PDB file of C-alpha atoms in Angstrom:
ATOM      1  CA  MET A   1     -20.176 -18.695  36.207  1.00 46.00           C
ATOM      2  CA  SER A   2     -21.074 -18.960  32.536  1.00 51.00           C
ATOM      3  CA  SER A   3     -21.530 -15.778  30.593  1.00 56.00           C
ATOM      4  CA  SER A   4     -25.025 -14.684  29.677  1.00 65.00           C
ATOM      5  CA  PRO A   5     -26.218 -14.700  26.045  1.00 62.00           C
ATOM      6  CA  VAL A   6     -26.138 -10.889  26.068  1.00 59.00           C
ATOM      7  CA  THR A   7     -22.490 -10.851  27.191  1.00 59.00           C
ATOM      8  CA  SER A   8     -21.583 -13.397  24.525  1.00 51.00           C
ATOM      9  CA  LEU A   9     -23.342 -11.323  21.882  1.00 52.00           C
ATOM     10  CA  VAL A  10     -21.519  -8.163  22.972  1.00 56.00           C
ATOM     11  CA  SER A  11     -18.169  -9.991  22.822  1.00 55.00           C
ATOM     12  CA  ALA A  12     -18.985 -11.284  19.348  1.00 50.00           C
ATOM     13  CA  VAL A  13     -19.906  -7.801  18.133  1.00 55.00           C
ATOM     14  CA  ARG A  14     -16.689  -6.364  19.557  1.00 57.00           C
ATOM     15  CA  GLY A  15     -14.684  -9.095  17.877  1.00 56.00           C
ATOM     16  CA  LEU A  16     -16.405  -8.426  14.563  1.00 58.00           C
ATOM     17  CA  ARG A  17     -15.774  -4.704  14.881  1.00 62.00           C
ATOM     18  CA  GLY A  18     -12.163  -5.419  15.740  1.00 74.00           C
ATOM     19  CA  PHE A  19     -11.759  -7.493  12.585  1.00 83.00           C
ATOM     20  CA  TRP A  20     -13.080  -4.716  10.354  1.00 88.00           C
ATOM     21  CA  THR A  21     -11.253  -1.831  12.016  1.00 85.00           C
ATOM     22  CA  ARG A  22      -7.990  -3.408  13.147  1.00 90.00           C
ATOM     23  CA  PRO A  23      -5.376  -0.757  12.203  1.00 91.00           C
ATOM     24  CA  VAL A  24      -2.761  -1.718   9.632  1.00 91.00           C
ATOM     25  CA  PRO A  25       0.309   0.226   8.453  1.00 91.00           C
ATOM     26  CA  LEU A  26      -0.414   2.601   5.605  1.00 93.00           C
ATOM     27  CA  ALA A  27       2.656   1.231   3.839  1.00 92.00           C
ATOM     28  CA  ARG A  28       0.646  -1.944   3.199  1.00 93.00           C
ATOM     29  CA  ILE A  29      -1.850   0.104   1.216  1.00 94.00           C
ATOM     30  CA  ALA A  30       0.889   1.963  -0.662  1.00 93.00           C
ATOM     31  CA  VAL A  31       2.662  -1.177  -1.868  1.00 94.00           C
ATOM     32  CA  PHE A  32      -0.458  -3.169  -2.691  1.00 95.00           C
ATOM     33  CA  ARG A  33      -2.018  -0.210  -4.491  1.00 95.00           C
ATOM     34  CA  THR A  34       1.002  -0.068  -6.816  1.00 95.00           C
ATOM     35  CA  ILE A  35       0.704  -3.798  -7.526  1.00 96.00           C
ATOM     36  CA  ALA A  36      -3.049  -3.602  -8.144  1.00 97.00           C
ATOM     37  CA  TYR A  37      -2.808  -0.685 -10.568  1.00 97.00           C
ATOM     38  CA  LEU A  38       0.174  -2.062 -12.486  1.00 97.00           C
ATOM     39  CA  PHE A  39      -1.771  -5.280 -13.028  1.00 97.00           C
ATOM     40  CA  VAL A  40      -4.455  -3.413 -15.019  1.00 97.00           C
ATOM     41  CA  PRO A  41      -2.480  -3.210 -18.311  1.00 96.00           C
ATOM     42  CA  VAL A  42      -1.446  -6.853 -17.849  1.00 96.00           C
ATOM     43  CA  ASP A  43      -5.103  -7.804 -17.511  1.00 95.00           C
ATOM     44  CA  VAL A  44      -6.286  -5.647 -20.399  1.00 95.00           C
ATOM     45  CA  PHE A  45      -3.622  -6.727 -22.906  1.00 94.00           C
ATOM     46  CA  LEU A  46      -2.965 -10.309 -21.781  1.00 92.00           C
ATOM     47  CA  THR A  47      -5.428 -11.840 -19.309  1.00 88.00           C
ATOM     48  CA  THR A  48      -8.593 -10.458 -20.927  1.00 87.00           C
ATOM     49  CA  ALA A  49      -7.276  -9.435 -24.321  1.00 89.00           C
ATOM     50  CA  TRP A  50     -10.328 -11.136 -25.802  1.00 91.00           C
ATOM     51  CA  VAL A  51     -12.542  -8.325 -24.476  1.00 91.00           C
ATOM     52  CA  ARG A  52     -11.247  -6.083 -27.263  1.00 90.00           C
ATOM     53  CA  ALA A  53     -12.841  -8.437 -29.773  1.00 90.00           C
ATOM     54  CA  HIS A  54     -16.247  -7.257 -28.546  1.00 89.00           C
ATOM     55  CA  ALA A  55     -15.557  -4.038 -30.420  1.00 89.00           C
ATOM     56  CA  GLU A  56     -16.222  -5.967 -33.631  1.00 89.00           C
ATOM     57  CA  VAL A  57     -19.208  -7.948 -32.338  1.00 88.00           C
ATOM     58  CA  PRO A  58     -22.703  -6.873 -33.469  1.00 89.00           C
ATOM     59  CA  THR A  59     -24.306  -4.877 -30.663  1.00 88.00           C
ATOM     60  CA  VAL A  60     -27.442  -7.032 -30.933  1.00 89.00           C
ATOM     61  CA  TRP A  61     -25.488  -9.771 -29.150  1.00 91.00           C
ATOM     62  CA  TYR A  62     -24.970  -7.522 -26.144  1.00 90.00           C
ATOM     63  CA  GLN A  63     -27.024  -8.722 -23.171  1.00 90.00           C
ATOM     64  CA  PRO A  64     -26.144  -6.223 -20.427  1.00 90.00           C
ATOM     65  CA  LEU A  65     -25.684  -7.330 -16.848  1.00 90.00           C
ATOM     66  CA  GLU A  66     -28.203  -6.027 -14.334  1.00 91.00           C
ATOM     67  CA  ILE A  67     -25.793  -3.358 -13.103  1.00 90.00           C
ATOM     68  CA  ALA A  68     -25.429  -2.075 -16.662  1.00 90.00           C
ATOM     69  CA  ARG A  69     -29.206  -1.740 -16.932  1.00 91.00           C
ATOM     70  CA  VAL A  70     -29.495   0.041 -13.601  1.00 93.00           C
ATOM     71  CA  LEU A  71     -26.692   2.484 -14.387  1.00 90.00           C
ATOM     72  CA  HIS A  72     -27.721   2.864 -18.059  1.00 90.00           C
ATOM     73  CA  LEU A  73     -24.205   2.119 -19.246  1.00 90.00           C
ATOM     74  CA  PRO A  74     -23.559   2.643 -22.960  1.00 91.00           C
ATOM     75  CA  THR A  75     -23.803  -0.158 -25.479  1.00 91.00           C
ATOM     76  CA  PRO A  76     -20.242  -1.316 -26.262  1.00 92.00           C
ATOM     77  CA  THR A  77     -19.763  -0.081 -29.783  1.00 92.00           C
ATOM     78  CA  SER A  78     -16.279  -0.163 -31.327  1.00 93.00           C
ATOM     79  CA  THR A  79     -15.627   3.391 -30.167  1.00 94.00           C
ATOM     80  CA  VAL A  80     -16.788   2.728 -26.604  1.00 93.00           C
ATOM     81  CA  VAL A  81     -14.649  -0.406 -26.249  1.00 94.00           C
ATOM     82  CA  HIS A  82     -11.456   1.257 -27.482  1.00 95.00           C
ATOM     83  CA  VAL A  83     -11.990   4.442 -25.467  1.00 96.00           C
ATOM     84  CA  VAL A  84     -12.598   2.462 -22.263  1.00 95.00           C
ATOM     85  CA  GLN A  85      -9.594   0.242 -22.958  1.00 96.00           C
ATOM     86  CA  TRP A  86      -7.052   3.041 -23.388  1.00 97.00           C
ATOM     87  CA  ALA A  87      -8.576   5.308 -20.753  1.00 97.00           C
ATOM     88  CA  LEU A  88      -8.387   2.434 -18.243  1.00 97.00           C
ATOM     89  CA  VAL A  89      -4.760   1.589 -19.004  1.00 97.00           C
ATOM     90  CA  LEU A  90      -3.506   5.181 -18.966  1.00 98.00           C
ATOM     91  CA  THR A  91      -5.430   6.038 -15.793  1.00 97.00           C
ATOM     92  CA  ALA A  92      -4.125   2.933 -14.016  1.00 97.00           C
ATOM     93  CA  LEU A  93      -0.530   3.771 -14.910  1.00 97.00           C
ATOM     94  CA  ALA A  94      -1.042   7.290 -13.594  1.00 97.00           C
ATOM     95  CA  ALA A  95      -2.645   5.962 -10.398  1.00 96.00           C
ATOM     96  CA  ALA A  96       0.313   3.601  -9.839  1.00 95.00           C
ATOM     97  CA  THR A  97       2.522   6.661  -9.271  1.00 93.00           C
ATOM     98  CA  GLY A  98       0.563   7.398  -6.089  1.00 90.00           C
ATOM     99  CA  ARG A  99      -0.584  10.834  -7.238  1.00 90.00           C
ATOM    100  CA  ALA A 100      -4.175  11.984  -6.718  1.00 93.00           C
ATOM    101  CA  PRO A 101      -5.068   8.595  -5.207  1.00 94.00           C
ATOM    102  CA  ARG A 102      -8.739   9.334  -4.618  1.00 95.00           C
ATOM    103  CA  LEU A 103      -9.439  10.865  -8.032  1.00 96.00           C
ATOM    104  CA  LEU A 104      -7.358   8.505 -10.160  1.00 96.00           C
ATOM    105  CA  GLY A 105      -8.243   5.472  -8.030  1.00 96.00           C
ATOM    106  CA  THR A 106     -11.952   6.126  -8.401  1.00 97.00           C
ATOM    107  CA  ALA A 107     -11.521   6.567 -12.149  1.00 97.00           C
ATOM    108  CA  VAL A 108      -9.686   3.235 -12.386  1.00 97.00           C
ATOM    109  CA  PHE A 109     -12.465   1.471 -10.482  1.00 97.00           C
ATOM    110  CA  VAL A 110     -15.232   2.968 -12.651  1.00 96.00           C
ATOM    111  CA  LEU A 111     -13.406   2.196 -15.905  1.00 97.00           C
ATOM    112  CA  TYR A 112     -12.517  -1.341 -14.838  1.00 97.00           C
ATOM    113  CA  LEU A 113     -16.132  -1.940 -13.822  1.00 95.00           C
ATOM    114  CA  GLU A 114     -17.219  -0.883 -17.310  1.00 95.00           C
ATOM    115  CA  TRP A 115     -14.504  -3.101 -18.807  1.00 95.00           C
ATOM    116  CA  MET A 116     -15.916  -6.049 -16.882  1.00 94.00           C
ATOM    117  CA  VAL A 117     -19.466  -5.220 -17.990  1.00 93.00           C
ATOM    118  CA  ILE A 118     -18.233  -5.270 -21.580  1.00 93.00           C
ATOM    119  CA  ALA A 119     -16.473  -8.579 -20.918  1.00 92.00           C
ATOM    120  CA  MET A 120     -19.294 -10.397 -19.124  1.00 92.00           C
ATOM    121  CA  SER A 121     -22.392  -9.256 -21.017  1.00 91.00           C
ATOM    122  CA  TYR A 122     -22.183 -11.886 -23.738  1.00 88.00           C
ATOM    123  CA  GLY A 123     -23.386 -14.996 -21.918  1.00 83.00           C
ATOM    124  CA  LYS A 124     -20.583 -15.881 -19.466  1.00 81.00           C
ATOM    125  CA  VAL A 125     -19.729 -14.320 -16.100  1.00 83.00           C
ATOM    126  CA  ASP A 126     -16.417 -15.266 -14.475  1.00 84.00           C
ATOM    127  CA  HIS A 127     -16.176 -15.418 -10.699  1.00 82.00           C
ATOM    128  CA  ASP A 128     -12.474 -14.617 -10.421  1.00 86.00           C
ATOM    129  CA  ARG A 129     -12.898 -10.828 -10.772  1.00 91.00           C
ATOM    130  CA  ILE A 130     -14.966  -9.780  -7.792  1.00 94.00           C
ATOM    131  CA  ALA A 131     -12.195  -9.641  -5.171  1.00 96.00           C
ATOM    132  CA  TYR A 132      -9.938  -7.624  -7.473  1.00 97.00           C
ATOM    133  CA  LEU A 133     -12.837  -5.315  -8.311  1.00 96.00           C
ATOM    134  CA  VAL A 134     -13.525  -4.787  -4.612  1.00 97.00           C
ATOM    135  CA  ALA A 135      -9.835  -3.986  -4.117  1.00 97.00           C
ATOM    136  CA  LEU A 136     -10.049  -1.290  -6.796  1.00 97.00           C
ATOM    137  CA  ALA A 137     -13.202   0.048  -5.104  1.00 97.00           C
ATOM    138  CA  VAL A 138     -11.737   0.389  -1.589  1.00 96.00           C
ATOM    139  CA  LEU A 139      -8.213   1.568  -2.410  1.00 96.00           C
ATOM    140  CA  PRO A 140      -9.337   5.123  -3.297  1.00 96.00           C
ATOM    141  CA  THR A 141     -10.824   5.492   0.196  1.00 94.00           C
ATOM    142  CA  ILE A 142      -7.263   5.871   1.510  1.00 93.00           C
ATOM    143  CA  GLY A 143      -5.498   9.155   0.742  1.00 88.00           C
ATOM    144  CA  ARG A 144      -1.899   9.740  -0.210  1.00 89.00           C
ATOM    145  CA  VAL A 145       0.495   7.270   1.446  1.00 90.00           C
ATOM    146  CA  ARG A 146       4.111   6.253   0.973  1.00 87.00           C
ATOM    147  CA  TRP A 147       5.874   2.901   0.930  1.00 85.00           C
ATOM    148  CA  ARG A 148       7.624   3.679   4.229  1.00 84.00           C
ATOM    149  CA  ASP A 149       4.586   5.114   5.985  1.00 84.00           C
ATOM    150  CA  ARG A 150       4.499   3.195   9.273  1.00 85.00           C
ATOM    151  CA  ARG A 151       1.438   4.969  10.645  1.00 89.00           C
ATOM    152  CA  ARG A 152      -1.450   2.660  11.403  1.00 91.00           C
ATOM    153  CA  SER A 153      -4.928   3.396  10.149  1.00 91.00           C
ATOM    154  CA  GLU A 154      -8.337   1.894  10.883  1.00 93.00           C
ATOM    155  CA  ALA A 155      -9.491   3.006   7.434  1.00 92.00           C
ATOM    156  CA  ALA A 156      -6.643   1.039   5.874  1.00 93.00           C
ATOM    157  CA  GLY A 157      -7.573  -1.934   8.052  1.00 93.00           C
ATOM    158  CA  TRP A 158     -11.168  -1.758   6.841  1.00 94.00           C
ATOM    159  CA  ALA A 159     -10.038  -1.649   3.196  1.00 95.00           C
ATOM    160  CA  MET A 160      -7.795  -4.686   3.532  1.00 95.00           C
ATOM    161  CA  ALA A 161     -10.461  -6.561   5.536  1.00 95.00           C
ATOM    162  CA  ALA A 162     -13.005  -5.915   2.761  1.00 96.00           C
ATOM    163  CA  VAL A 163     -10.696  -7.458   0.171  1.00 96.00           C
ATOM    164  CA  MET A 164      -9.881 -10.446   2.384  1.00 96.00           C
ATOM    165  CA  VAL A 165     -13.560 -11.143   3.079  1.00 96.00           C
ATOM    166  CA  THR A 166     -14.290 -11.009  -0.657  1.00 97.00           C
ATOM    167  CA  VAL A 167     -11.419 -13.410  -1.357  1.00 97.00           C
ATOM    168  CA  MET A 168     -12.935 -15.773   1.206  1.00 96.00           C
ATOM    169  CA  LEU A 169     -16.440 -15.427  -0.254  1.00 96.00           C
ATOM    170  CA  THR A 170     -15.120 -16.206  -3.732  1.00 96.00           C
ATOM    171  CA  TYR A 171     -14.180 -19.689  -2.529  1.00 95.00           C
ATOM    172  CA  PHE A 172     -17.181 -20.228  -0.269  1.00 96.00           C
ATOM    173  CA  LEU A 173     -19.759 -19.103  -2.847  1.00 94.00           C
ATOM    174  CA  ALA A 174     -18.037 -21.197  -5.514  1.00 93.00           C
ATOM    175  CA  ALA A 175     -18.732 -24.265  -3.378  1.00 94.00           C
ATOM    176  CA  TRP A 176     -22.271 -23.061  -2.746  1.00 94.00           C
ATOM    177  CA  ALA A 177     -22.838 -22.668  -6.498  1.00 92.00           C
ATOM    178  CA  LYS A 178     -21.529 -26.195  -7.111  1.00 91.00           C
ATOM    179  CA  MET A 179     -24.094 -27.574  -4.661  1.00 91.00           C
ATOM    180  CA  ARG A 180     -26.865 -25.279  -5.878  1.00 91.00           C
ATOM    181  CA  PHE A 181     -26.581 -26.148  -9.561  1.00 89.00           C
ATOM    182  CA  GLY A 182     -24.819 -29.518  -9.553  1.00 87.00           C
ATOM    183  CA  GLY A 183     -25.785 -30.980  -6.224  1.00 89.00           C
ATOM    184  CA  TRP A 184     -23.795 -33.898  -4.843  1.00 87.00           C
ATOM    185  CA  ASP A 185     -23.384 -35.108  -8.421  1.00 88.00           C
ATOM    186  CA  TRP A 186     -20.691 -32.434  -8.783  1.00 90.00           C
ATOM    187  CA  ALA A 187     -18.590 -34.145  -6.121  1.00 89.00           C
ATOM    188  CA  THR A 188     -19.299 -37.715  -7.206  1.00 90.00           C
ATOM    189  CA  GLY A 189     -19.388 -37.150 -10.964  1.00 88.00           C
ATOM    190  CA  SER A 190     -16.729 -36.660 -13.619  1.00 89.00           C
ATOM    191  CA  THR A 191     -16.375 -32.864 -13.528  1.00 89.00           C
ATOM    192  CA  ILE A 192     -12.592 -32.756 -13.198  1.00 92.00           C
ATOM    193  CA  THR A 193     -12.185 -35.843 -15.364  1.00 93.00           C
ATOM    194  CA  ARG A 194     -13.815 -33.954 -18.227  1.00 92.00           C
ATOM    195  CA  ALA A 195     -11.610 -30.950 -17.522  1.00 92.00           C
ATOM    196  CA  VAL A 196      -8.452 -33.055 -17.616  1.00 93.00           C
ATOM    197  CA  ILE A 197      -9.526 -34.701 -20.873  1.00 94.00           C
ATOM    198  CA  ARG A 198     -10.141 -31.266 -22.439  1.00 92.00           C
ATOM    199  CA  ARG A 199      -7.327 -29.225 -20.895  1.00 91.00           C
ATOM    200  CA  GLY A 200      -5.007 -31.660 -19.154  1.00 90.00           C
ATOM    201  CA  THR A 201      -1.210 -31.535 -19.186  1.00 92.00           C
ATOM    202  CA  ALA A 202       1.565 -34.015 -18.434  1.00 92.00           C
ATOM    203  CA  LEU A 203       1.136 -33.074 -14.774  1.00 91.00           C
ATOM    204  CA  SER A 204      -2.503 -34.223 -14.680  1.00 92.00           C
ATOM    205  CA  ASP A 205      -3.084 -36.760 -17.470  1.00 93.00           C
ATOM    206  CA  TRP A 206      -1.742 -39.605 -15.322  1.00 93.00           C
ATOM    207  CA  MET A 207      -4.574 -39.032 -12.837  1.00 93.00           C
ATOM    208  CA  LEU A 208      -7.052 -40.429 -15.374  1.00 93.00           C
ATOM    209  CA  ASP A 209      -5.489 -43.869 -14.860  1.00 92.00           C
ATOM    210  CA  VAL A 210      -5.945 -43.881 -11.056  1.00 91.00           C
ATOM    211  CA  PRO A 211      -9.492 -45.017 -10.167  1.00 89.00           C
ATOM    212  CA  GLY A 212     -11.295 -42.734  -7.770  1.00 91.00           C
ATOM    213  CA  LEU A 213      -8.491 -40.177  -7.517  1.00 93.00           C
ATOM    214  CA  LEU A 214     -10.255 -37.331  -9.343  1.00 93.00           C
ATOM    215  CA  VAL A 215     -13.469 -37.908  -7.395  1.00 93.00           C
ATOM    216  CA  THR A 216     -11.417 -37.613  -4.208  1.00 94.00           C
ATOM    217  CA  VAL A 217      -9.923 -34.380  -5.532  1.00 93.00           C
ATOM    218  CA  GLN A 218     -13.442 -33.032  -6.079  1.00 93.00           C
ATOM    219  CA  TRP A 219     -14.400 -33.782  -2.476  1.00 95.00           C
ATOM    220  CA  VAL A 220     -11.199 -32.148  -1.222  1.00 94.00           C
ATOM    221  CA  MET A 221     -11.966 -29.036  -3.263  1.00 94.00           C
ATOM    222  CA  LEU A 222     -15.467 -28.793  -1.793  1.00 94.00           C
ATOM    223  CA  VAL A 223     -14.183 -29.162   1.757  1.00 94.00           C
ATOM    224  CA  PHE A 224     -11.488 -26.575   1.108  1.00 94.00           C
ATOM    225  CA  GLU A 225     -13.939 -24.064  -0.361  1.00 95.00           C
ATOM    226  CA  PHE A 226     -16.589 -24.533   2.326  1.00 95.00           C
ATOM    227  CA  ALA A 227     -13.869 -24.127   4.982  1.00 95.00           C
ATOM    228  CA  ALA A 228     -12.729 -20.817   3.466  1.00 95.00           C
ATOM    229  CA  PRO A 229     -14.232 -18.707   6.319  1.00 95.00           C
ATOM    230  CA  LEU A 230     -11.498 -20.104   8.569  1.00 94.00           C
ATOM    231  CA  MET A 231      -8.999 -17.855   6.780  1.00 94.00           C
ATOM    232  CA  LEU A 232     -10.585 -14.895   8.594  1.00 93.00           C
ATOM    233  CA  LEU A 233      -9.040 -16.231  11.806  1.00 92.00           C
ATOM    234  CA  VAL A 234      -5.543 -15.488  10.492  1.00 91.00           C
ATOM    235  CA  ARG A 235      -3.894 -12.773  12.586  1.00 87.00           C
ATOM    236  CA  SER A 236      -0.087 -12.899  12.673  1.00 90.00           C
ATOM    237  CA  ASP A 237       2.122 -11.846   9.766  1.00 90.00           C
ATOM    238  CA  ARG A 238       3.653 -15.316   9.600  1.00 92.00           C
ATOM    239  CA  ALA A 239       0.206 -16.884   9.304  1.00 93.00           C
ATOM    240  CA  ARG A 240      -0.707 -14.379   6.592  1.00 94.00           C
ATOM    241  CA  VAL A 241       2.342 -15.334   4.553  1.00 95.00           C
ATOM    242  CA  ALA A 242       1.572 -19.038   5.018  1.00 96.00           C
ATOM    243  CA  LEU A 243      -2.042 -18.499   3.898  1.00 96.00           C
ATOM    244  CA  VAL A 244      -0.977 -16.637   0.760  1.00 96.00           C
ATOM    245  CA  VAL A 245       1.601 -19.313  -0.100  1.00 96.00           C
ATOM    246  CA  PHE A 246      -1.072 -21.992   0.316  1.00 96.00           C
ATOM    247  CA  LEU A 247      -3.665 -20.180  -1.809  1.00 96.00           C
ATOM    248  CA  LEU A 248      -1.243 -19.240  -4.585  1.00 96.00           C
ATOM    249  CA  GLY A 249       0.180 -22.766  -4.497  1.00 95.00           C
ATOM    250  CA  PHE A 250      -3.326 -24.127  -5.030  1.00 94.00           C
ATOM    251  CA  HIS A 251      -3.874 -21.889  -8.063  1.00 95.00           C
ATOM    252  CA  LEU A 252      -0.458 -22.721  -9.511  1.00 95.00           C
ATOM    253  CA  MET A 253      -1.275 -26.423  -9.114  1.00 94.00           C
ATOM    254  CA  VAL A 254      -4.564 -25.925 -10.975  1.00 93.00           C
ATOM    255  CA  PHE A 255      -2.743 -24.015 -13.701  1.00 93.00           C
ATOM    256  CA  GLY A 256      -0.105 -26.716 -14.008  1.00 94.00           C
ATOM    257  CA  GLY A 257      -2.744 -29.430 -14.341  1.00 92.00           C
ATOM    258  CA  LEU A 258      -5.564 -27.716 -16.231  1.00 92.00           C
ATOM    259  CA  ARG A 259      -4.025 -24.545 -17.694  1.00 91.00           C
ATOM    260  CA  ILE A 260      -6.568 -22.424 -15.794  1.00 90.00           C
ATOM    261  CA  ILE A 261      -5.342 -19.459 -13.787  1.00 89.00           C
ATOM    262  CA  PHE A 262      -7.348 -16.768 -11.997  1.00 92.00           C
ATOM    263  CA  LEU A 263      -4.820 -13.929 -12.120  1.00 94.00           C
ATOM    264  CA  PRO A 264      -7.077 -11.079 -10.899  1.00 95.00           C
ATOM    265  CA  HIS A 265      -8.063 -13.196  -7.909  1.00 96.00           C
ATOM    266  CA  CYS A 266      -4.401 -14.007  -7.241  1.00 96.00           C
ATOM    267  CA  VAL A 267      -3.614 -10.281  -7.204  1.00 96.00           C
ATOM    268  CA  ALA A 268      -6.390  -9.768  -4.647  1.00 97.00           C
ATOM    269  CA  ILE A 269      -4.880 -12.561  -2.540  1.00 97.00           C
ATOM    270  CA  LEU A 270      -1.637 -10.569  -2.390  1.00 96.00           C
ATOM    271  CA  SER A 271      -3.455  -7.927  -0.318  1.00 95.00           C
ATOM    272  CA  ILE A 272      -3.257 -10.340   2.645  1.00 95.00           C
ATOM    273  CA  LEU A 273       0.532 -10.060   2.823  1.00 94.00           C
ATOM    274  CA  PRO A 274       2.250  -7.654   5.282  1.00 93.00           C
ATOM    275  CA  TRP A 275       3.641  -5.474   2.499  1.00 90.00           C
ATOM    276  CA  GLU A 276       4.867  -2.876   4.988  1.00 88.00           C
ATOM    277  CA  ARG A 277       7.898  -5.116   5.478  1.00 85.00           C
ATOM    278  CA  ALA A 278       8.862  -4.965   1.795  1.00 79.00           C
ATOM    279  CA  PRO A 279      10.721  -1.603   1.889  1.00 74.00           C
ATOM    280  CA  GLU A 280      12.738  -2.736   4.907  1.00 74.00           C
ATOM    281  CA  ALA A 281      13.571  -6.032   3.224  1.00 74.00           C
ATOM    282  CA  VAL A 282      14.758  -4.238   0.069  1.00 76.00           C
ATOM    283  CA  ALA A 283      16.851  -1.835   2.164  1.00 74.00           C
ATOM    284  CA  ALA A 284      18.414  -4.759   4.051  1.00 75.00           C
ATOM    285  CA  VAL A 285      19.383  -6.463   0.788  1.00 79.00           C
ATOM    286  CA  ARG A 286      20.959  -3.238  -0.458  1.00 77.00           C
ATOM    287  CA  ARG A 287      22.958  -2.849   2.741  1.00 78.00           C
ATOM    288  CA  ARG A 288      24.301  -6.358   2.378  1.00 80.00           C
ATOM    289  CA  LEU A 289      25.265  -5.801  -1.243  1.00 80.00           C
ATOM    290  CA  GLN A 290      26.880  -2.387  -0.786  1.00 76.00           C
ATOM    291  CA  PRO A 291      29.893  -3.542   1.304  1.00 64.00           C
ATOM    292  CA  GLY A 292      30.633  -6.263  -1.229  1.00 57.00           C
ATOM    293  CA  ARG A 293      30.332  -3.787  -4.081  1.00 55.00           C
ATOM    294  CA  ALA A 294      32.568  -1.298  -2.268  1.00 50.00           C
ATOM    295  CA  ALA A 295      35.201  -3.971  -1.699  1.00 50.00           C
ATOM    296  CA  THR A 296      35.051  -4.971  -5.361  1.00 53.00           C
ATOM    297  CA  LEU A 297      35.515  -1.385  -6.513  1.00 45.00           C
ATOM    298  CA  SER A 298      38.391  -0.894  -4.058  1.00 50.00           C
ATOM    299  CA  ALA A 299      40.173  -3.996  -5.302  1.00 52.00           C
ATOM    300  CA  ALA A 300      39.682  -2.951  -8.927  1.00 51.00           C
ATOM    301  CA  ALA A 301      41.014   0.584  -8.355  1.00 51.00           C
ATOM    302  CA  PRO A 302      44.583   1.264  -9.541  1.00 48.00           C
ATOM    303  CA  PRO A 303      47.227   1.704  -6.806  1.00 48.00           C
ATOM    304  CA  GLY A 304      48.391   5.138  -5.743  1.00 42.00           C
TER     305      GLY A 304
END
């Protein structure tokens, strides 16, 4: 007997709830939180070092994002930019220690949000920040945890699910934007050809000489991005690792060919990994090295 529509709906709702509240080890939060916070100074001083230049830009050029208008955020004068910059870096380093996770984590999120408003309020909004920003927003919802904390938590599961969904939406909405603003001309045109001409490397320049190859690449990218919701079906740890390897491999390939890398997004992708296994892996490596080290020291010791 086939199930009724009501039964199917109930099963779907239960499955959706299970996705959002599936417990994960708190150690996963502890390790990823350290990675996310330590990335902040890398982003501020390397990835988005150009944001500091807005301290010297006339404030009349500042066109605040809608969220800046709603929250009445300050105009980024030279003082505001430098205060936010150093407050963000110092707070992130403090948060990476694991102390006061709710207080320091919330402060990091608020300061990074302001840093992004300063970055994106001058005519260009990048789409590679949203998943990392969501990660900074949900991490403070989890209290103090340790790298070896094997307890499972639904709250931790919800936090990691929120980041994973945002990672997925980054790809899916990128494809939607291509169709919304470029239509099918994006897939059949010379979008990547122009990018290779402007930013190509030895790994991609040869593609210009192969007729139809770059158009095929554009179609593959669209299919890949529109199929992004399938990543939510990943369940096992092995599948999670494979997904992360695939996604990071894709971004490394783009970087190798076009010198474009979305580092904040790549950090958010790392949240998918089963980081609770990292402490055990490190301990196993140490155990393997210790006997060899002990034997070396014994052989080097003088007789008697």
